[in-house]
XYZ file of C-alpha atoms in Angstrom:
572
model
C 91.199 102.130 123.224
C 87.985 103.248 126.075
C 87.490 107.125 125.807
C 85.584 108.115 129.109
C 83.789 110.682 127.442
C 83.527 112.495 130.670
C 87.022 113.762 131.744
C 87.782 117.109 131.364
C 84.536 118.844 131.828
C 85.453 122.157 131.785
C 86.029 123.896 128.673
C 84.527 123.665 126.143
C 81.274 121.442 127.710
C 79.811 124.482 128.352
C 79.987 126.085 124.969
C 78.359 122.385 123.515
C 75.782 121.777 125.639
C 74.543 124.956 124.088
C 74.934 123.826 120.923
C 73.310 120.798 121.753
C 70.373 123.132 124.138
C 70.492 124.812 120.253
C 69.824 121.526 118.125
C 67.277 120.393 119.800
C 65.517 123.235 119.735
C 65.546 123.152 115.876
C 68.041 126.848 115.719
C 70.916 125.695 114.908
C 72.455 125.615 111.575
C 74.220 122.487 110.382
C 75.830 121.862 107.212
C 74.760 118.825 104.576
C 75.911 114.967 105.124
C 79.568 114.511 103.437
C 78.690 110.870 103.142
C 75.575 109.342 101.727
C 75.058 106.258 99.458
C 72.862 107.157 96.817
C 70.783 103.911 96.159
C 68.532 101.068 97.592
C 70.748 98.255 96.401
C 68.630 96.264 94.276
C 67.862 92.358 96.690
C 67.428 94.779 100.144
C 63.530 95.424 100.753
C 62.747 97.355 104.272
C 61.018 95.687 106.989
C 59.946 98.946 108.706
C 60.981 101.444 111.090
C 63.653 100.261 114.078
C 62.899 100.455 117.766
C 63.753 104.355 119.087
C 65.915 101.717 122.270
C 67.392 99.215 119.775
C 71.378 99.930 120.361
C 73.624 100.612 117.472
C 76.963 101.333 116.586
C 78.108 104.167 114.388
C 82.333 105.162 113.536
C 83.080 109.034 113.331
C 86.034 109.508 111.284
C 87.663 112.455 112.773
C 89.613 114.645 110.342
C 93.769 113.799 109.685
C 96.188 116.240 109.873
C 99.968 116.364 108.038
C 98.213 114.152 104.795
C 100.143 115.701 102.408
C 103.043 114.586 104.493
C 101.861 111.170 104.748
C 101.513 111.000 100.875
C 105.552 112.026 100.492
C 105.940 109.085 102.736
C 104.744 106.621 101.079
C 106.568 107.608 98.049
C 109.667 107.735 100.119
C 109.902 104.942 101.771
C 108.630 102.491 98.478
C 110.493 103.786 95.874
C 114.161 101.761 95.200
C 115.375 104.970 94.348
C 115.342 105.971 97.749
C 117.869 106.806 100.171
C 114.239 106.007 102.559
C 113.577 102.709 100.776
C 112.470 100.714 103.394
C 112.492 102.594 106.225
C 108.893 102.030 106.629
C 107.150 104.146 109.520
C 105.884 102.682 112.976
C 102.115 102.618 114.552
C 103.525 105.079 116.785
C 104.699 107.168 113.875
C 101.740 107.152 111.953
C 99.177 108.252 114.703
C 102.364 111.444 115.972
C 101.604 112.588 111.487
C 98.057 111.680 111.160
C 95.565 112.063 114.737
C 93.549 115.438 115.022
C 94.319 118.506 116.663
C 93.624 118.528 119.855
C 90.251 121.036 119.463
C 89.286 118.453 117.352
C 89.324 115.238 119.822
C 87.825 117.785 122.332
C 84.874 118.958 119.937
C 84.142 115.238 118.704
C 84.138 114.442 122.571
C 81.795 116.796 123.901
C 79.611 116.631 121.270
C 78.965 113.125 122.021
C 78.804 113.263 125.797
C 76.139 115.967 125.692
C 74.018 113.458 123.202
C 74.788 111.280 126.641
C 77.632 109.400 124.234
C 79.374 107.562 126.788
C 80.019 104.306 125.283
C 82.609 105.033 122.853
C 85.982 103.478 121.334
C 88.624 105.094 120.253
C 92.213 103.584 118.098
C 95.827 104.000 118.695
C 96.152 106.688 115.502
C 92.834 108.600 117.862
C 90.951 109.013 114.019
C 88.470 106.889 114.525
C 85.079 106.889 117.668
C 82.570 104.206 117.175
C 80.463 104.759 120.099
C 77.112 102.816 120.868
C 74.091 104.594 121.185
C 70.160 104.177 121.107
C 68.011 105.097 117.716
C 66.691 107.568 119.524
C 70.100 109.352 120.301
C 71.275 108.428 117.253
C 68.650 110.388 115.565
C 69.076 113.753 117.468
C 72.423 113.473 117.532
C 72.324 112.930 113.480
C 68.440 115.167 112.737
C 67.516 114.230 109.241
C 68.800 110.399 110.305
C 65.593 107.875 110.044
C 66.588 104.359 110.971
C 65.232 101.507 109.286
C 65.432 97.583 108.483
C 66.262 95.792 106.069
C 66.663 92.782 104.903
C 68.936 91.299 101.833
C 71.504 89.721 100.044
C 71.952 85.761 99.305
C 72.579 85.035 103.488
C 69.460 87.331 103.962
C 71.087 89.371 105.400
C 69.581 91.936 108.575
C 71.219 94.996 108.597
C 69.965 98.732 110.290
C 70.308 101.387 107.697
C 69.071 105.305 106.951
C 67.457 106.267 104.069
C 67.680 109.658 104.270
C 71.027 112.092 104.335
C 71.872 113.210 108.140
C 73.324 116.972 109.072
C 76.175 117.545 111.709
C 75.750 121.367 113.492
C 78.279 123.923 111.311
C 80.212 123.818 114.491
C 81.520 119.917 114.283
C 81.956 119.952 110.103
C 85.615 120.674 110.205
C 86.269 118.124 112.943
C 84.674 114.817 110.596
C 85.200 113.563 107.842
C 81.954 111.239 107.955
C 79.522 109.285 109.843
C 80.673 105.278 109.343
C 77.052 102.809 109.741
C 74.100 104.860 108.574
C 73.831 104.079 104.979
C 76.213 101.431 102.955
C 74.824 98.289 102.041
C 77.246 94.648 102.392
C 78.461 94.125 98.694
C 77.234 90.686 97.478
C 79.887 88.344 96.527
C 80.795 87.929 92.550
C 82.361 84.439 93.171
C 81.095 82.202 90.249
C 80.674 78.546 90.144
C 80.740 78.393 86.423
C 80.216 74.931 84.053
C 82.947 72.819 83.768
C 84.569 72.839 80.717
C 83.645 69.788 77.780
C 87.353 68.311 76.554
C 88.064 65.315 74.041
C 90.516 62.529 75.559
C 92.185 62.544 78.475
C 95.863 62.446 77.407
C 97.547 65.078 80.043
C 95.152 67.117 81.531
C 94.118 68.486 84.961
C 90.446 68.712 85.825
C 90.723 71.988 87.631
C 92.846 74.148 89.401
C 94.317 72.999 92.247
C 97.870 74.645 94.065
C 99.773 71.794 92.520
C 98.073 73.332 89.101
C 98.940 76.482 90.354
C 102.431 75.007 91.274
C 103.310 73.692 87.553
C 102.316 76.874 86.245
C 104.135 79.507 88.497
C 107.537 77.865 88.297
C 106.864 76.436 92.350
C 109.643 73.745 93.337
C 108.408 71.527 96.266
C 111.151 73.979 98.100
C 109.936 77.425 97.104
C 108.015 77.335 100.503
C 108.239 79.359 104.174
C 111.209 78.244 106.035
C 109.146 78.751 109.344
C 110.966 80.353 111.510
C 110.921 83.981 110.315
C 108.163 86.541 111.905
C 107.100 86.654 108.320
C 102.968 86.473 108.777
C 100.565 86.091 105.876
C 96.271 87.421 106.419
C 93.680 87.440 104.332
C 90.445 89.591 105.329
C 86.786 87.887 105.575
C 83.514 90.063 105.697
C 79.505 89.608 104.464
C 78.964 86.560 107.027
C 81.639 84.617 105.564
C 83.330 81.980 107.636
C 86.045 79.799 106.928
C 87.106 75.639 109.364
C 89.596 74.443 110.163
C 88.238 71.465 109.340
C 87.715 72.327 105.602
C 91.354 73.426 105.376
C 92.713 70.451 106.811
C 90.946 68.447 104.138
C 92.073 70.865 101.217
C 95.578 70.001 102.353
C 94.483 66.296 103.015
C 93.401 66.794 99.332
C 95.644 68.345 97.565
C 98.452 69.518 99.737
C 100.976 66.653 99.868
C 103.464 67.753 97.659
C 104.910 70.628 99.703
C 105.414 71.701 102.785
C 102.130 73.842 104.540
C 100.304 74.798 108.037
C 97.774 72.857 108.546
C 95.580 75.496 110.539
C 95.546 79.485 111.011
C 97.759 81.037 113.491
C 94.972 83.746 114.507
C 91.365 84.825 114.085
C 91.468 88.732 114.193
C 87.472 89.133 115.325
C 84.976 86.999 115.534
C 84.410 83.279 113.449
C 80.565 82.503 113.243
C 79.512 79.211 113.922
C 77.516 79.169 110.911
C 78.411 77.307 106.994
C 81.369 77.552 105.686
C 81.662 80.755 103.014
C 82.637 79.034 99.400
C 84.574 82.486 99.351
C 86.226 82.582 103.432
C 86.868 79.178 102.061
C 88.748 79.951 98.785
C 90.557 82.536 100.006
C 92.097 80.197 103.378
C 93.325 77.987 101.072
C 94.520 79.903 98.309
C 97.264 82.605 99.974
C 97.641 78.883 102.474
C 98.558 76.877 98.729
C 100.287 79.667 97.642
C 102.549 81.399 100.360
C 102.075 77.797 102.328
C 104.327 76.649 104.921
C 104.301 81.058 106.584
C 102.139 81.687 109.487
C 98.451 82.990 108.485
C 95.724 85.397 110.328
C 92.576 85.485 109.120
C 90.266 88.754 109.838
C 87.190 88.495 110.696
C 84.701 91.361 110.281
C 81.684 89.062 109.912
C 79.293 92.578 110.141
C 76.290 90.296 111.984
C 75.286 93.588 114.266
C 73.416 94.925 112.224
C 74.831 98.549 112.739
C 78.773 98.223 111.111
C 80.343 98.215 108.387
C 83.146 95.168 108.286
C 85.275 96.900 106.179
C 85.481 100.097 107.951
C 85.793 97.390 111.551
C 88.783 95.643 109.716
C 90.240 98.902 108.434
C 90.102 100.516 112.087
C 92.404 97.017 112.988
C 95.269 97.774 111.098
C 94.534 100.854 113.412
C 94.658 99.289 116.432
C 97.464 96.360 115.546
C 101.320 97.736 116.309
C 103.064 94.339 114.945
C 100.433 93.461 111.540
C 101.336 90.375 109.169
C 102.745 91.438 105.567
C 100.712 90.895 102.965
C 96.851 91.531 103.368
C 94.933 90.035 100.757
C 91.112 90.884 100.670
C 88.393 90.637 98.388
C 86.005 93.206 98.175
C 85.176 96.109 96.029
C 81.996 98.209 95.501
C 81.380 100.744 92.843
C 83.402 104.125 92.863
C 80.025 105.322 92.063
C 77.941 104.208 94.828
C 80.514 106.202 97.173
C 80.663 109.190 98.916
C 83.804 111.586 97.577
C 84.266 112.104 101.594
C 84.150 107.787 101.926
C 86.538 107.347 99.180
C 88.683 109.428 100.151
C 89.101 109.480 103.837
C 89.620 105.155 103.045
C 92.243 106.005 100.792
C 93.829 107.506 103.580
C 93.629 104.680 105.588
C 95.563 102.670 103.038
C 97.915 105.495 102.736
C 99.132 105.018 106.270
C 99.541 101.632 105.119
C 101.978 102.361 102.622
C 103.692 104.494 104.854
C 103.567 101.251 107.439
C 105.169 98.529 104.471
C 101.402 96.628 104.419
C 101.570 95.027 101.281
C 98.216 95.040 100.061
C 96.240 93.658 97.372
C 92.430 94.181 96.653
C 90.460 92.154 93.959
C 90.009 93.932 90.771
C 86.617 92.450 90.459
C 84.589 90.387 88.657
C 82.754 92.652 86.274
C 84.851 92.959 83.299
C 85.371 97.130 82.662
C 81.725 97.243 84.736
C 78.766 99.537 83.089
C 76.299 102.288 84.020
C 74.050 104.541 82.604
C 74.861 108.660 82.809
C 72.481 111.035 81.879
C 70.997 108.040 79.174
C 74.311 107.625 77.986
C 76.479 104.347 78.791
C 79.891 104.347 81.067
C 81.777 102.213 82.110
C 81.869 101.431 85.749
C 85.035 100.922 87.509
C 85.470 99.888 91.667
C 87.105 100.569 94.960
C 89.549 100.176 96.397
C 90.769 98.575 93.587
C 90.991 101.594 91.685
C 93.590 103.617 95.175
C 96.886 104.519 94.153
C 97.788 102.738 97.341
C 97.024 99.309 96.792
C 98.001 96.393 94.136
C 95.454 95.139 92.548
C 94.497 91.110 91.184
C 93.100 91.414 86.975
C 92.174 87.636 86.297
C 93.601 84.837 83.616
C 92.755 81.837 82.078
C 94.359 78.909 80.635
C 94.589 78.875 76.941
C 93.353 75.535 76.453
C 90.779 75.466 79.996
C 92.519 71.589 80.018
C 96.513 72.091 80.578
C 98.965 74.005 82.346
C 99.583 76.465 79.186
C 99.853 80.075 78.546
C 96.935 82.597 80.019
C 94.710 84.725 78.207
C 92.384 87.031 79.859
C 89.309 86.177 82.088
C 86.169 88.647 80.299
C 85.409 88.404 84.195
C 88.441 90.347 84.839
C 88.166 93.477 86.712
C 90.194 96.837 85.395
C 89.388 99.746 83.764
C 90.570 104.172 84.684
C 89.314 105.824 88.687
C 86.952 108.689 88.021
C 87.937 110.004 91.424
C 91.309 109.703 91.747
C 94.034 110.630 88.651
C 97.108 108.830 87.210
C 99.631 108.364 89.675
C 103.510 108.889 88.845
C 104.308 106.229 89.025
C 101.835 104.903 85.844
C 102.415 107.279 83.676
C 104.507 105.692 81.450
C 103.337 102.674 81.043
C 99.449 103.097 81.344
C 100.336 106.372 78.609
C 102.471 103.860 76.382
C 98.648 101.688 76.610
C 96.632 104.076 75.571
C 98.846 105.379 72.405
C 99.746 101.590 71.597
C 96.294 99.870 71.531
C 94.465 98.661 68.281
C 91.237 97.995 70.458
C 90.374 100.947 72.494
C 86.953 102.021 72.683
C 85.295 105.359 72.647
C 86.945 107.993 74.856
C 83.229 108.549 76.339
C 83.632 105.849 78.615
C 86.688 106.176 80.345
C 88.487 107.953 82.080
C 92.041 107.950 80.325
C 93.289 110.530 83.269
C 92.427 108.410 86.032
C 93.899 105.650 87.778
C 94.368 102.506 85.730
C 94.409 99.208 87.770
C 95.221 96.111 87.726
C 98.610 96.305 88.697
C 98.902 92.006 88.063
C 97.010 89.709 87.787
C 96.951 85.858 88.263
C 94.403 82.540 87.135
C 91.025 83.131 88.198
C 89.032 80.465 86.304
C 87.682 76.901 87.390
C 89.523 76.294 91.299
C 88.513 73.315 93.540
C 87.738 74.657 96.393
C 86.499 72.720 99.538
C 82.796 74.321 101.431
C 81.761 72.764 104.628
C 83.710 69.275 103.604
C 82.550 69.427 100.332
C 84.909 69.756 97.189
C 82.900 72.213 94.604
C 84.770 72.298 90.998
C 84.884 75.323 88.431
C 84.871 78.161 91.105
C 85.956 81.323 89.670
C 86.724 85.193 90.073
C 88.990 87.323 91.242
C 88.568 86.705 94.555
C 90.528 83.408 93.216
C 93.297 85.209 92.368
C 94.527 88.050 94.707
C 95.233 85.498 97.646
C 97.223 83.692 95.101
C 99.104 86.483 94.036
C 99.607 87.529 97.192
C 101.009 83.654 98.951
C 104.373 83.971 96.600
C 104.512 87.722 97.462
C 104.808 85.995 101.243
C 107.319 83.841 99.466
C 109.046 86.665 98.582
C 109.463 88.409 101.839
C 111.206 85.313 103.388
C 113.729 84.984 101.529
C 113.675 88.806 102.103
C 113.722 88.902 105.862
C 115.893 85.903 105.699
C 118.871 88.357 103.944
C 118.111 91.246 106.763
C 116.300 92.792 104.126
C 113.131 94.925 104.429
C 109.357 92.984 103.613
C 108.401 94.162 100.534
C 105.742 96.574 101.397
C 103.674 99.293 98.967
C 105.145 97.135 95.515
C 103.691 99.628 92.866
C 106.189 102.149 92.208
C 108.616 99.496 91.614
C 106.949 97.380 89.709
C 106.292 99.940 87.476
C 109.628 101.406 87.393
C 110.722 97.569 86.769
C 108.188 97.606 83.631
C 107.048 94.095 85.437
C 109.686 92.052 85.686
C 110.233 88.649 86.975
C 105.608 88.961 84.681
C 103.931 86.731 82.616
C 102.975 88.701 79.821
C 99.810 88.650 79.268
C 98.367 89.665 75.234
C 95.625 87.936 74.647
C 91.549 88.521 75.038
C 89.793 91.146 75.882
C 87.648 91.544 79.109
C 83.370 92.180 79.185
C 81.535 95.628 79.212
C 78.668 97.366 78.111
C 75.597 95.920 75.938
C 74.581 98.327 73.677
C 75.197 98.457 69.866
C 78.657 101.012 69.930
C 80.841 98.228 71.480
C 79.539 95.166 72.055
C 79.833 94.088 75.256
C 83.074 94.471 75.135
C 85.381 96.294 77.125
C 89.658 96.645 77.242
C 91.620 94.582 75.535
C 94.741 92.359 76.524
C 98.413 93.559 74.683
C 102.275 93.889 74.969
C 102.964 95.284 78.480
C 101.003 96.891 80.555
C 97.184 96.782 80.471
C 93.916 97.774 82.480
C 92.484 93.639 82.259
C 96.367 91.892 82.810
C 98.106 94.412 84.073
C 101.829 93.723 83.846
C 101.248 89.853 83.773
C 100.654 86.837 86.282
C 103.794 85.467 88.437
C 106.601 82.966 87.024
C 108.318 82.141 90.466
C 111.599 82.016 89.972
C 112.106 85.321 87.742
C 109.440 86.771 90.435
C 111.992 86.504 93.132
C 114.853 87.486 90.844
C 113.493 90.989 90.412
C 111.772 91.790 93.704
C 115.245 90.354 95.992
C 117.605 92.890 96.018
C 117.340 95.622 97.687
């Protein structure tokens, strides 16, 4: 919705105009910025100061209300033992709960109006405000900010960011969680193409993971597809100037989709599709979500971030807060190192994920492709968790490989599979038993100084992440690997289960983790062999955590055995 900041000029306007006059005179007191990316990511270079008259967009995350109640509601609608299980909130109910106070809305709008900022849009929940303004206005509004052009990443992306922290007037600090569009740089994709393994003999082998390999390994039949008659739908989100092409999807299904019913095109694109070359990551997401969740209506959220001031992930979160009817399952191959994000940003994004959970959305995030990760803190190495994978309100998907890379066999750990323990979020109650059991029984735990044993542990589940075929820019590409592959596969299978639930009059699965942990991973193949990578030093020698019986922070509860998973998740 468009917000007219000129309405209601009486009341606080004179006060805030006075406040803005103080800002300009340098006599106003400020609060330190709550949100900033701490260092310039490698691979990015400054191209110099931006033109003061250049326009950019900033996103103001307004302080929400009733967050404790929101957390309680997530629990009761997601816990199968609760009488409220499956009784999800509508977007209007969520808005009524979290909408910023009238004082917050009035204070922020008058502050912006006093600075001459009038072109703003809000969302239904009224807790985000995106405004278009000149760089001159932005630097006056947020003292300390100084906007520069930067270029970096594999696609030589251009962005406008401030290398310096901003300040908020103290009168505004209680009303604004953070201002987005100043600091965070787009993370680069970690999807990789691996060398083709060498194999002796050709009897009974496959030459890479395709939809038929997925369906055979996870025990899907030709009948395990969507009916085409329900209101079931699924979605994936693409960022970082990643686009898919309809022609690539059609060619992929021609090559690999002949043995099961499927839809030939994406049902809806939310956002703008770029005209550039297709990205392997976007192609992979769409092709495997639509072949695992076969014959189910599929949406693609396209937030390319081509406007230099935008943050694509924030744009996606705001889209969720502005649509009353959404797909039931969303898969996202996006992540940042936890330590690269401010507390204000990470807590607010976590609240947005909580809002989605109360509405019955199943959000699956890739666990990352750096194993346990590694960084140095005060000269000592530690593992490096990833966010949003570490959020307690998403289902995080790790990665596996076939024990024999050319045969459909048991799965082992894919050494890149992201996993570990959050340094921000405490361990949620739903996984207390499973994680405690792992910590007390694993024979291969890394030194305790490397991880926060009391943090939210991830991933929750896994699927094959190694050796996929993808069609991109009309070319079939083999041996593409990463948890960006396993995530849409698991999401597609959950969409098939939602299909059965909807057709039998039950609500969709919603936030899966409380049920998943209560059922101790029922319906999943337990992955018990292999370790993922970590710090290359003498103490751990490149080894992070190792898988074992039951849940582990490498493959979660394991990979899907579709008939058993359907049985375990169909009722109630």
